[in-house]
Coordinates of C-alpha atoms in Angstrom, one line a residue:
Chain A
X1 CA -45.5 -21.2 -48.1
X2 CA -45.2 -23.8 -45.9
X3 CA -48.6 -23.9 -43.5
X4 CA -47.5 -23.9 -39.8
X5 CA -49.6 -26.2 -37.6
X6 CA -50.0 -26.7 -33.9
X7 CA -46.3 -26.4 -32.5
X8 CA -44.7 -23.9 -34.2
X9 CA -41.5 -24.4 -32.1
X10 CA -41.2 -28.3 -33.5
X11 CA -41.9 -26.5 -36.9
X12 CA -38.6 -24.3 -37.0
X13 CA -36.5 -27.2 -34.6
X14 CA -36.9 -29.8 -37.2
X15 CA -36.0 -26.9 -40.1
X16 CA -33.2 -25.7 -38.4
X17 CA -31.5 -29.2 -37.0
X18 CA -31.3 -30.4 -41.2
X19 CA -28.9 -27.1 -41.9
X20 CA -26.7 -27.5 -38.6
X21 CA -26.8 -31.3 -39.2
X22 CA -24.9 -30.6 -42.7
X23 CA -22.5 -27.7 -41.5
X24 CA -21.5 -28.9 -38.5
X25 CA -19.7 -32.1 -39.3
X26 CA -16.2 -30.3 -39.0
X27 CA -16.7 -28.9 -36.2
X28 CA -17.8 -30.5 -32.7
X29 CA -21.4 -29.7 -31.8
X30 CA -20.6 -27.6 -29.2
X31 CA -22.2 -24.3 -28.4
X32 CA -19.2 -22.6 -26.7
X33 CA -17.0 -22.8 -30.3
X34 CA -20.4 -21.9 -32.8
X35 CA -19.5 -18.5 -32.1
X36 CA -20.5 -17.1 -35.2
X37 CA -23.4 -19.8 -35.8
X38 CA -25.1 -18.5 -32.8
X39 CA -25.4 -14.9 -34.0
X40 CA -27.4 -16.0 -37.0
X41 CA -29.2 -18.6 -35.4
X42 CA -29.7 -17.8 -31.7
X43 CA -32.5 -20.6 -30.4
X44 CA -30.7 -23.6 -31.9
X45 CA -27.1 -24.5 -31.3
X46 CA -26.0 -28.0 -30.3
X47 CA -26.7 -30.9 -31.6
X48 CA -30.7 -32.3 -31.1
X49 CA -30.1 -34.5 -27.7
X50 CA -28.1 -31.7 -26.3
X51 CA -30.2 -29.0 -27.2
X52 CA -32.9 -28.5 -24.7
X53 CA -30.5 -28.2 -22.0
X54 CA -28.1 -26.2 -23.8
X55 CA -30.9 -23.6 -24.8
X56 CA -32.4 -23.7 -21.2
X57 CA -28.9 -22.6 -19.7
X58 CA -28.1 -20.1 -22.3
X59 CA -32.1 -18.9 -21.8
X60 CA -31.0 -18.3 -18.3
X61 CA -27.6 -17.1 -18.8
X62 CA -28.6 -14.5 -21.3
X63 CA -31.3 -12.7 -19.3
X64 CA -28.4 -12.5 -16.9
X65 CA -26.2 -10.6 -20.2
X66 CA -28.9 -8.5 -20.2
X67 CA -29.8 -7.5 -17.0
X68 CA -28.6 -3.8 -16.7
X69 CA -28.0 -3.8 -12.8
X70 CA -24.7 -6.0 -13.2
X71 CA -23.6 -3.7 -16.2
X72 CA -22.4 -3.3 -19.9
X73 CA -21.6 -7.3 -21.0
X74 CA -19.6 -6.5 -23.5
X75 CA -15.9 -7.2 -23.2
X76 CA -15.6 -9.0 -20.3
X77 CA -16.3 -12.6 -19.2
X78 CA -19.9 -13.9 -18.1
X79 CA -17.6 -15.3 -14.8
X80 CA -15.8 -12.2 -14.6
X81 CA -18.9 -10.1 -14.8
X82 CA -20.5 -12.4 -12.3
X83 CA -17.7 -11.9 -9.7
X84 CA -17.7 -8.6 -10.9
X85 CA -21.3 -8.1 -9.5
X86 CA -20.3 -10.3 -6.4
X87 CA -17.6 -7.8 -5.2
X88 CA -19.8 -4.7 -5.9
X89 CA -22.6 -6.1 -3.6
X90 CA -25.1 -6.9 -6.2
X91 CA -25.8 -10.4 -5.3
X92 CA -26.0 -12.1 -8.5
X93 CA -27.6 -15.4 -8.4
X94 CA -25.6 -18.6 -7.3
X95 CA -27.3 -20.6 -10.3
X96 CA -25.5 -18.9 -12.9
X97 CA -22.1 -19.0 -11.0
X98 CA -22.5 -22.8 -10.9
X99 CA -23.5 -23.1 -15.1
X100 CA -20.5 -20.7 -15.7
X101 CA -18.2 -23.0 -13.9
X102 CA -19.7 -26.1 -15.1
X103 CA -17.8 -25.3 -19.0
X104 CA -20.6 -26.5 -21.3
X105 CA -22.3 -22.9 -21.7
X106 CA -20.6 -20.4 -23.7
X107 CA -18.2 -18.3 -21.5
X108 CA -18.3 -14.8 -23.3
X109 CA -22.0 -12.9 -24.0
X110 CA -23.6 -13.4 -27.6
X111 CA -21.8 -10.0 -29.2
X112 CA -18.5 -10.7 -28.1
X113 CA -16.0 -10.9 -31.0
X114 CA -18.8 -9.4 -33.0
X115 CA -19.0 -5.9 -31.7
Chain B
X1 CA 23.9 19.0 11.6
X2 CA 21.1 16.6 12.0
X3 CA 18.3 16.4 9.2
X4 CA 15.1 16.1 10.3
X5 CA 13.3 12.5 9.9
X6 CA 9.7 11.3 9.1
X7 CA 7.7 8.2 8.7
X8 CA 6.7 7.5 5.2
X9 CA 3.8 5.3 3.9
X10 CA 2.9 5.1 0.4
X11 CA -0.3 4.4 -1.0
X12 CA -0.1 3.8 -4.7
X13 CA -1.0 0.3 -4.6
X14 CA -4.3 1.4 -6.3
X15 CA -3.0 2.8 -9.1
X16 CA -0.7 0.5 -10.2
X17 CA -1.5 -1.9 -13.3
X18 CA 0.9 -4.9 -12.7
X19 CA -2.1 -7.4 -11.8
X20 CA -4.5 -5.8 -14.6
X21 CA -4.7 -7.6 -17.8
X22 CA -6.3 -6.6 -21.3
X23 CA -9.2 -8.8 -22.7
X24 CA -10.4 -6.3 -25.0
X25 CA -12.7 -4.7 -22.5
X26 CA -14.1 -1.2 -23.8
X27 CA -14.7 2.0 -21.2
X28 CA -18.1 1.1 -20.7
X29 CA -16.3 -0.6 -17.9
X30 CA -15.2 1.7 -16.2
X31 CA -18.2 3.8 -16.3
X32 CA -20.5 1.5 -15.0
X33 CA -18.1 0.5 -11.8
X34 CA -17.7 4.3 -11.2
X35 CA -21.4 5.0 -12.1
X36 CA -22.1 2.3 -9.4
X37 CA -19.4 3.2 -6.7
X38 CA -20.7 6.8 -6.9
X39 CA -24.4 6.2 -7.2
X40 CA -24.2 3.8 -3.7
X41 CA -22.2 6.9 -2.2
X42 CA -24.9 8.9 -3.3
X43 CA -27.8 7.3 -2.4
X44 CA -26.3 7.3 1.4
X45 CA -26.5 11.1 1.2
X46 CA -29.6 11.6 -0.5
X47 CA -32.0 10.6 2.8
X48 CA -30.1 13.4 4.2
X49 CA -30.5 16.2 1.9
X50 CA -33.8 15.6 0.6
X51 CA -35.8 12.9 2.6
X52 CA -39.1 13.8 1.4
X53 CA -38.4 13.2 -2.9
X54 CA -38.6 9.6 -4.3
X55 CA -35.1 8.4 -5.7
X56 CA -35.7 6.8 -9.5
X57 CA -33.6 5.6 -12.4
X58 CA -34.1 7.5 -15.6
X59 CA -36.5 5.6 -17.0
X60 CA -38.6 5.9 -14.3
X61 CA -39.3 9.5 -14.8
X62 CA -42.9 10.6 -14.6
X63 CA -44.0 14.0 -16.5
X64 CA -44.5 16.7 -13.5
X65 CA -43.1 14.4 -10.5
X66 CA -40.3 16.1 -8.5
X67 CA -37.8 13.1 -7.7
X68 CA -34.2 12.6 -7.5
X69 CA -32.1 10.9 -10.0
X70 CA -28.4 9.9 -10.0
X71 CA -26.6 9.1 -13.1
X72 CA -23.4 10.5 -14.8
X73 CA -23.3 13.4 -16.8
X74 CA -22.2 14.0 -20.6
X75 CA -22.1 17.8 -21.7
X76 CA -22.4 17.7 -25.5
X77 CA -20.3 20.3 -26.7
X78 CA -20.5 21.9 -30.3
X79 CA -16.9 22.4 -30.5
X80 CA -15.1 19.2 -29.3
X81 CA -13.2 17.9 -32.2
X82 CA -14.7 14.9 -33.4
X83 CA -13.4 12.1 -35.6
X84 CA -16.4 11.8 -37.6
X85 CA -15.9 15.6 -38.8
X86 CA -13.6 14.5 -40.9
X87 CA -15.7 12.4 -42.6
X88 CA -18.6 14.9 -43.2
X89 CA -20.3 15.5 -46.4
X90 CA -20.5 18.9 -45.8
X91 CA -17.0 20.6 -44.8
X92 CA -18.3 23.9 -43.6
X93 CA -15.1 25.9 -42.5
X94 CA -14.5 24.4 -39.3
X95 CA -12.5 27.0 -37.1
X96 CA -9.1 25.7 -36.3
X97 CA -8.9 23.9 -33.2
X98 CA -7.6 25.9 -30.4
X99 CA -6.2 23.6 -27.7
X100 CA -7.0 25.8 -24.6
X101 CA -10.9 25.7 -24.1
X102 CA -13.6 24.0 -26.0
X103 CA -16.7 25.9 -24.7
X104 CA -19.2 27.3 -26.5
X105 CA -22.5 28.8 -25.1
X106 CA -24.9 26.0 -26.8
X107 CA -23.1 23.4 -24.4
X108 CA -25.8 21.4 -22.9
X109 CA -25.8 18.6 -20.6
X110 CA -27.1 15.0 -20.7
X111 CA -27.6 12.7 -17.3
X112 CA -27.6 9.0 -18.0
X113 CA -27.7 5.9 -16.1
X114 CA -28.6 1.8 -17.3
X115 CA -32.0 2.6 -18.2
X116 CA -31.6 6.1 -20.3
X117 CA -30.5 9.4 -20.6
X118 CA -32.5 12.9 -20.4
X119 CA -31.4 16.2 -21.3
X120 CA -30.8 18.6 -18.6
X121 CA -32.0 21.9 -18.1
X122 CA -32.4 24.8 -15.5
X123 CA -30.1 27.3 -13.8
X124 CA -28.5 25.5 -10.6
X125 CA -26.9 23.6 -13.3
X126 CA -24.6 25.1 -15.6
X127 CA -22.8 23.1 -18.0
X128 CA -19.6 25.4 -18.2
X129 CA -18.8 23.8 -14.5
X130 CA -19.4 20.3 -15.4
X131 CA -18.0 17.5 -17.6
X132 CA -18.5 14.6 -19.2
X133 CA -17.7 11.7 -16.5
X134 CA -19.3 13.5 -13.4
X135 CA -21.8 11.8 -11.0
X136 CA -24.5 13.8 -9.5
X137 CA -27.7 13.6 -8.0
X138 CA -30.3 15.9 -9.3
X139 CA -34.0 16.9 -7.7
X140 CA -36.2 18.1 -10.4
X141 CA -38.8 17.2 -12.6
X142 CA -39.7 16.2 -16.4
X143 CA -40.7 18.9 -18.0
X144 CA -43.3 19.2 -21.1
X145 CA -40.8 19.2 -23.6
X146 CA -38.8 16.3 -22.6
X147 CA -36.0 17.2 -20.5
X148 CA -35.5 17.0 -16.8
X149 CA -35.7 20.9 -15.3
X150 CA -33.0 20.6 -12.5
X151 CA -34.2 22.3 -9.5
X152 CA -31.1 21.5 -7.1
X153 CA -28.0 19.4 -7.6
X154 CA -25.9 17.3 -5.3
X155 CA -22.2 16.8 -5.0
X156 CA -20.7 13.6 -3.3
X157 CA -18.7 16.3 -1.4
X158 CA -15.2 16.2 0.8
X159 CA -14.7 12.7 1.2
X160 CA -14.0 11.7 5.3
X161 CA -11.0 13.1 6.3
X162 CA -7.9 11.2 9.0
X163 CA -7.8 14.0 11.9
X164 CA -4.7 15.9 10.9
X165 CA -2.1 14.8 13.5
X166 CA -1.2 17.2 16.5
X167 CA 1.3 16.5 18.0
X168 CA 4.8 17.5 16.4
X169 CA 6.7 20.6 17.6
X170 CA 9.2 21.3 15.2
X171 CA 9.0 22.4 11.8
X172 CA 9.4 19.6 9.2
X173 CA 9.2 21.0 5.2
X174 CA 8.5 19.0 2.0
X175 CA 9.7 20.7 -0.7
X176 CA 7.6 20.2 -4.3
X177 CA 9.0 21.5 -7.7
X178 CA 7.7 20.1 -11.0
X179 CA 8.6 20.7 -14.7
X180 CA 12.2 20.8 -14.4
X181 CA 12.4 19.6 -17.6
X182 CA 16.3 18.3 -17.8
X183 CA 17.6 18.3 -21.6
X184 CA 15.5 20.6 -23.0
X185 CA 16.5 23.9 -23.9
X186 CA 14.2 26.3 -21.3
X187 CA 15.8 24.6 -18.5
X188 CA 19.0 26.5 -16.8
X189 CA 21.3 23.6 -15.2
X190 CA 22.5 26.1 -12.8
X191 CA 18.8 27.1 -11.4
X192 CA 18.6 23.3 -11.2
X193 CA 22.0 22.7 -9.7
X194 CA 21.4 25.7 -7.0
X195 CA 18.3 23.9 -6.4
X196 CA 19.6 20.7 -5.1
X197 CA 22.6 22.8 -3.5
X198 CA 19.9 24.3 -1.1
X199 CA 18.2 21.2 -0.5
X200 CA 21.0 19.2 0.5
X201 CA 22.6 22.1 2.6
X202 CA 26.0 22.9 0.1
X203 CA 24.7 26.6 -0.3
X204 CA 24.5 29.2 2.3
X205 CA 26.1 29.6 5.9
X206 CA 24.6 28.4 9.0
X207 CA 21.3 30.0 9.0
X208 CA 20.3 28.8 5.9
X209 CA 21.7 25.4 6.7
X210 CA 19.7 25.3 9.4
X211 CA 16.7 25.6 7.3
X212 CA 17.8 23.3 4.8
X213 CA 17.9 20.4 7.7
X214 CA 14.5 21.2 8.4
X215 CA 13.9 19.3 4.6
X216 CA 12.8 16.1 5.1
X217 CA 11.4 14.8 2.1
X218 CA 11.3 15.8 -2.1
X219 CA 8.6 14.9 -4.2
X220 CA 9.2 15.4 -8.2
X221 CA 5.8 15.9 -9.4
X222 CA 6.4 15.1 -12.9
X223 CA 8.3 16.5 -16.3
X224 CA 11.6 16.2 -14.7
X225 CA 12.7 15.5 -17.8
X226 CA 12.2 16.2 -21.7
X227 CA 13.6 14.6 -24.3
X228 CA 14.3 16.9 -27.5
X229 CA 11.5 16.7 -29.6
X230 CA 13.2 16.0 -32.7
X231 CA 14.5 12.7 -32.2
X232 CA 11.4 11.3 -31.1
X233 CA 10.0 11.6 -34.6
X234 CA 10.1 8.3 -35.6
X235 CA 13.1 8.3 -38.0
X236 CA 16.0 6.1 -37.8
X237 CA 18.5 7.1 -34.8
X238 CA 21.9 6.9 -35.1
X239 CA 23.7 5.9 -32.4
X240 CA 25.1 9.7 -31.5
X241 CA 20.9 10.5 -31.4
X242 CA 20.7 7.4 -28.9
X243 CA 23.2 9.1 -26.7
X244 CA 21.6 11.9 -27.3
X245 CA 18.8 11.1 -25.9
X246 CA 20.0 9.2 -22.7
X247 CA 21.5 12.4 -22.0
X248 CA 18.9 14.2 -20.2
X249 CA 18.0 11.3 -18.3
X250 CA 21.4 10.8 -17.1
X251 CA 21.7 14.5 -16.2
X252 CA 18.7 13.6 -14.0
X253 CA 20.0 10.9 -12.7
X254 CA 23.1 12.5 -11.6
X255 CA 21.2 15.6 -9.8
X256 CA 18.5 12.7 -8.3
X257 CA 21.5 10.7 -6.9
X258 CA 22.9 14.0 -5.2
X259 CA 19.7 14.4 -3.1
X260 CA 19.1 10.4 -2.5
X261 CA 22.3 10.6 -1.0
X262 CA 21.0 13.0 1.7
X263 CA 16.8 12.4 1.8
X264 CA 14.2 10.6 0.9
X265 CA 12.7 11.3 -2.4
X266 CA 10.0 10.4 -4.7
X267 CA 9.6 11.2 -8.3
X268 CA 6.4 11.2 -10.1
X269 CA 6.1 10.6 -14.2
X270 CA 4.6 13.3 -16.4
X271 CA 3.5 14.2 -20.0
X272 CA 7.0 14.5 -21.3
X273 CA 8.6 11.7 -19.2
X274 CA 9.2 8.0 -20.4
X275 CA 6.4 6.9 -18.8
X276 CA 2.7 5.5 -20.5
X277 CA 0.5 8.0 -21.7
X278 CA -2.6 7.4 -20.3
X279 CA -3.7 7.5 -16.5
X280 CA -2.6 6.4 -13.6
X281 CA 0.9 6.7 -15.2
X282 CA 3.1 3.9 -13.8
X283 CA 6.5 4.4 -11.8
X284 CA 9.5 5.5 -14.3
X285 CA 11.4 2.3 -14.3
X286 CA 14.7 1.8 -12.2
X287 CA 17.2 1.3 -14.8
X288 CA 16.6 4.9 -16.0
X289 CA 18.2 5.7 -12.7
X290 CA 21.3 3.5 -12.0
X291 CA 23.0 6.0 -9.7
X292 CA 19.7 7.3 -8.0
X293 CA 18.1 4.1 -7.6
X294 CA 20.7 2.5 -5.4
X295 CA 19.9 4.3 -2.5
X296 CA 16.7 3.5 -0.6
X297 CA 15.5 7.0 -0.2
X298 CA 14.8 7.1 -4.2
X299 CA 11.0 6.3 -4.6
X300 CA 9.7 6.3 -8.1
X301 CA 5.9 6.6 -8.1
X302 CA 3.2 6.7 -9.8
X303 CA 1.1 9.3 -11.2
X304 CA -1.5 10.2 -9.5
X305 CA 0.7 9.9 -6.2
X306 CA -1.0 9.3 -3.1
X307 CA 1.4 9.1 0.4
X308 CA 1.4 9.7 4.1
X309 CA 4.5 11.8 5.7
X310 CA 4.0 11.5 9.3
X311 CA 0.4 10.5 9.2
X312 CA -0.3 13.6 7.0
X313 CA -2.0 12.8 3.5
X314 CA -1.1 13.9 0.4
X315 CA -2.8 13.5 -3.1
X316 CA -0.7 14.8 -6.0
X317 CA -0.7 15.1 -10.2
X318 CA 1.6 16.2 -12.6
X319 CA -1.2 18.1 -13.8
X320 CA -3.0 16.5 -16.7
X321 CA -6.2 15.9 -14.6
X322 CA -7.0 20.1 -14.4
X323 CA -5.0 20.8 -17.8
X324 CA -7.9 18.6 -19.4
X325 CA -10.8 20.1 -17.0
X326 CA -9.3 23.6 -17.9
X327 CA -10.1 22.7 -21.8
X328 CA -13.7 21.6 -21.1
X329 CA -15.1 23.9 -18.6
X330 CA -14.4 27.2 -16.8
X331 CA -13.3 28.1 -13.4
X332 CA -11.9 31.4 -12.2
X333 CA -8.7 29.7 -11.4
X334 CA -6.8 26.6 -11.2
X335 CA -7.4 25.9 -7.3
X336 CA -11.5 25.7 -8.0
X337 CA -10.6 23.2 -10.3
X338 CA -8.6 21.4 -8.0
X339 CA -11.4 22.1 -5.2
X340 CA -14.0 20.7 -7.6
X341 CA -12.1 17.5 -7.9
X342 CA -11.9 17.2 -4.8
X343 CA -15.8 18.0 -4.3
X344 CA -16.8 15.3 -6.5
X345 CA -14.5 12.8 -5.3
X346 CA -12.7 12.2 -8.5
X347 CA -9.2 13.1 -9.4
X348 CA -10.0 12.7 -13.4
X349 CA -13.6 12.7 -13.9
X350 CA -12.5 13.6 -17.9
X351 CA -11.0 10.3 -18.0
X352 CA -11.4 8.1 -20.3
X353 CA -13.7 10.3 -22.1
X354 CA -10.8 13.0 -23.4
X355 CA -7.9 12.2 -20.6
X356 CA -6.0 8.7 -21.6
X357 CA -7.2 6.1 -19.0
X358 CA -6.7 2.0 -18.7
X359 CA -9.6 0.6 -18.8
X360 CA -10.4 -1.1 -15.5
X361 CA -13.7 -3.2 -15.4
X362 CA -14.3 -4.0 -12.0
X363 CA -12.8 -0.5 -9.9
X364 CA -12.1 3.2 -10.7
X365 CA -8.9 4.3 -8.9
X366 CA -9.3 8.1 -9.0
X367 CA -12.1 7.6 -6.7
X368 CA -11.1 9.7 -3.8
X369 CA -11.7 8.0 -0.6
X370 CA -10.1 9.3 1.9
X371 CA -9.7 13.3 1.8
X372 CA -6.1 14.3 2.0
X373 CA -4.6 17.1 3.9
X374 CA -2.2 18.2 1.0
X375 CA -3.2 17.9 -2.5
X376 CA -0.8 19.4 -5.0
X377 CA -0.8 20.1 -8.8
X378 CA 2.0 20.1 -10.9
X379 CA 3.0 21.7 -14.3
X380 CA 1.3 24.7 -13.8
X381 CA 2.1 28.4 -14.9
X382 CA 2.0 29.9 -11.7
X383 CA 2.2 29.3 -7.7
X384 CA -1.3 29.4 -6.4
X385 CA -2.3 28.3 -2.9
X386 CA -5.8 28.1 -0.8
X387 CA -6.6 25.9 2.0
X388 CA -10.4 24.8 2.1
X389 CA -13.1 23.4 4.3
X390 CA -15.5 20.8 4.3
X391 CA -18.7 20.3 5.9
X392 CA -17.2 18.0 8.4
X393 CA -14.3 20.1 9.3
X394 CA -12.0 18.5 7.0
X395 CA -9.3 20.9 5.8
X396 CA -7.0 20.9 2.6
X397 CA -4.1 22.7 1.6
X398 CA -4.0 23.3 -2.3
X399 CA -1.2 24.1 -4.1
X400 CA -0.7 24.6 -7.7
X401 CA 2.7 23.7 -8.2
X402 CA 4.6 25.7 -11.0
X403 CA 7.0 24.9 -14.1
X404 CA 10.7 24.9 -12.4
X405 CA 12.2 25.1 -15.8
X406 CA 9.8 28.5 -16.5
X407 CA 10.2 29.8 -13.1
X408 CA 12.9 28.9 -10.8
X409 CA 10.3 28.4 -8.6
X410 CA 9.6 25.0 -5.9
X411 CA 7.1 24.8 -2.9
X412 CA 8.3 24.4 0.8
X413 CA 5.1 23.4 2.4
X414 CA 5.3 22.9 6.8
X415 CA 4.2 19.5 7.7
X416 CA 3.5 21.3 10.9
X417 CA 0.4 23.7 10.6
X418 CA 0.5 22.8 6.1
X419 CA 1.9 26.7 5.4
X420 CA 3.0 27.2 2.3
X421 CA 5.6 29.3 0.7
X422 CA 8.1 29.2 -2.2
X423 CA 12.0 28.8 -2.9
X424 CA 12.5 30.9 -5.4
X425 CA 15.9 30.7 -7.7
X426 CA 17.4 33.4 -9.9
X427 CA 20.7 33.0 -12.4
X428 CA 21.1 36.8 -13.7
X429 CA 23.6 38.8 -13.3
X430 CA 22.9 42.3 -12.1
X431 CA 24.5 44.8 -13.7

């Protein structure tokens, strides 16, 4: 077993960026189309420049999948759900509504297409 | 002789599904916009009924503390067929499904929101009055044992009412009549054709002319039509079953184009018409009706139907909203049903759990928002009627409206002062 020193983030990035570096030449390293990728490997998607701020949006935009006040995210759109909870007087927060409509995040929740 | 007019105003726009479209959403949807339209409703009343009780969310419950919670209810019932049954290990003899009630004494209820559910218990709520799709608000407290012991329960109550208009002088009658049920083989054309003779004024001498002029308005309230069962099986047709089946509707269409000619009318779909299946059922298209449909006074509508005739609402079904109630819980008649609806604010609260529903994500259109003055049921066995109050004053008329085709009979209601009484039609012969 490997030993696992001081940063044990840096120790599963540098693991993890060998396997998407060798799967991933077919398709472009984008985290809206590694759909399926994601579900099995759910901190790392992108490729290694891009990644920090990919995972920092989706950090962001997944604690808004999960927050239960704006409803079931299953099914619908994270920009629909947002206007969703616009129109029902929830006041979501402008932040996400500016990533959504920026198209580099992933436009559905994590489980769509797998539930 | 004149007929009489009135100002019409239609207010289906909210049930129909033109602009919706399908992205795979589920009916978690649904709930949650109706879980959140009711619970804000809710919450506005609560101050009022019990100021002194915190309000929390389910999983904020605290073992002993009295609060209120609001969430929508699921009864759990032992008999409701279910899917998985047939999928069992053990097949224990499973009594055959009888399609008129699915109540059994064990029945219990379950009140859930985002955070959780809890099991229900105590008297003030039984679960033979409730369904699964209802929102309440609940004082109580979390008992030892788990489950929240309900001490009082809240209804949103008559929604606010339009003050019912004043002013007119004369008598002005809507006639309803449901279940006509063209082309199939309970129906008598002639009850049907006397029918439309009255309306239009063809039957009767001067007297009962008169009355007929007093008719200003028809409303169809489903099953106007049925198309034999047997060639809707799926087989092949051949083109005499293809005329066959246009039959009925063009028998319709023919008696529809008789009254157009003279009134305004609108006709609702139902279970057995060529409409969708599941809720709100959208208008029966306009090339079923070439004669009818030429004439401006034809107004195909939707199901639920909501309209204004002279600034007097009405709220009508063809009846699959209490038919589906009636099989999950127990009232001593039809018209508590109806009143319950009304109580709760929902025309289909058993939608989408066992009533066929779209499924909307971002509204729930059998919210009731505005209480109407007439709210009518179609399809049912029998004429029933009772006019009830509100806490604000508000006042309906309820009228169960029964099978034409089993009855002969239709509903005159007075847009004056909303009384109520029936046109009854018989074809035998005395001898």
């Amino acid at each position: 077993m490997a030993t696992v020193s001081g940063n044990m983030k840096g120790f599963y990035r540098q693991k993890k960026n060998a396997i998407t570096k060798k799967s991933s030449n077919k398709s472009p390293i984008n985290a809206a189309t590694l759909g399926s990728v994601a579900a099995q490997t759910p901190a790392h998607a992108g490729s290694p420049d891009l990644e920090d701020e990919h995972k920092a949006s989706e950090v962001v935009l997944r604690q808004f999948d999960m927050n239960m006040a704006y409803g079931p995210c299953i099914g619908i759109t994270r920009l629909a759900r947002w206007e969703r909870a616009l129109r029902l007087g929830l006041n979501p927060p402008q932040e996400i509504e500016t990533l959504l409509k920026s198209g580099k995040v992933q436009a559905e929740s994590l489980w769509d297409g797998c539930i | 002789m004149e007929r009489v007019q009135c100002s019409y105003h239609s207010e289906d726009e909210a049930f129909k599904i033109g602009k919706e479209t399908y992205r795979g959403q589920q009916y978690s949807q649904i709930y949650f916009a109706r879980l959140h339209l009711m619970r804000t409703l809710l919450y506005s009343l609560v101050p009022h009924w019990k100021p002194n009780f915190p309000v929390c969310t389910v999983l904020g419950l605290e073992e002993g503390k009295e609060c209120v919670i609001v969430g929508t209810l699921y009864k759990h019932m032992k008999l409701k067929p279910c899917i998985l049954d047939e999928y069992s290990k053990e097949r224990s003899v499973v009594p055959l499904v009888k399609s008129h009630n699915f109540m059994h004494p064990d029945d219990h209820l379950v009140l859930e929101d985002e955070s959780g559910r809890v099991k229900l218990s105590g008297n003030p709520i039984s679960p033979s009055e409730y369904v699964t799709g209802n929102v309440v608000a609940l004082l109580g407290k979390e008992s030892g044992a788990g489950d929240f012991l309900v001490l009082e329960v809240l209804d949103a109550g008559l929604p606010p009412q339009i003050e019912f208009p004043l002013k007119s002088r004369e008598d002005k009658y809507v006639v309803i009549v449901s279940g006509l049920s063209v082309g199939s083989s309970n129906s008598n054309p002639l009850q049907v054709q006397l029918l439309i003779d009255h309306i239009t004024g063809h039957l009767g001498d001067e007297k009962e002319q008169t009355i007929a002029s007093q008719i200003t308005h028809v409303v169809f309230a489903g099953n106007s039509v049925e198309i034999p069962r047997r060639l809707l099986n799926g087989q092949n047709s051949t083109s005499k079953d293809l005329s066959r089946m246009a039959e009925s509707i063009k028998e319709l269409d023919i008696l529809l184009s008789q009254i157009a000619a003279g009134l305004t009318l609108d006709i609702m779909p139902g279970p057995s018409d060529p409409s969708n299946f599941s809720l709100p059922q959208q208008p029966l298209h306009r090339c079923l009706f070439p004669g009818s449909s030429q004439y401006n006074t034809f107004r195909s509508c939707t199901n639920p139907h909501c309209f204004e005739l002279d600034n007097v609402r009405f709220l009508g079904t063809s009846g699959q909203n209490i038919d589906d109630l009636e099989k999950y819980s127990d009232a001593k008649d039809k018209l508590e049903f109806m009143e319950r609806t009304l109580r709760w604010r929902h025309v289909a609260p058993t939608a989408p759990n066992t009533l066929g529903c779209y499924p909307y994500t971002d509204r729930d259109p059998f919210f009731i928002e505005s209480c109407p003055h007439v709210y009518f049921v179609g399809n049912q066995d029998k004429y029933e009627t009772r006019v009830i109050k509100g806490s604000e004053g508000q006042l309906v008329r309820l009228i169960c409206v029964p099978k034409f085709s089993e009855t002969g009979v239709a509903i005159m209601l007075n847009l004056r002062d909303l009384e109520c009484h029936t046109l009854s039609f018989g074809t035998q012969l005395s001898s």
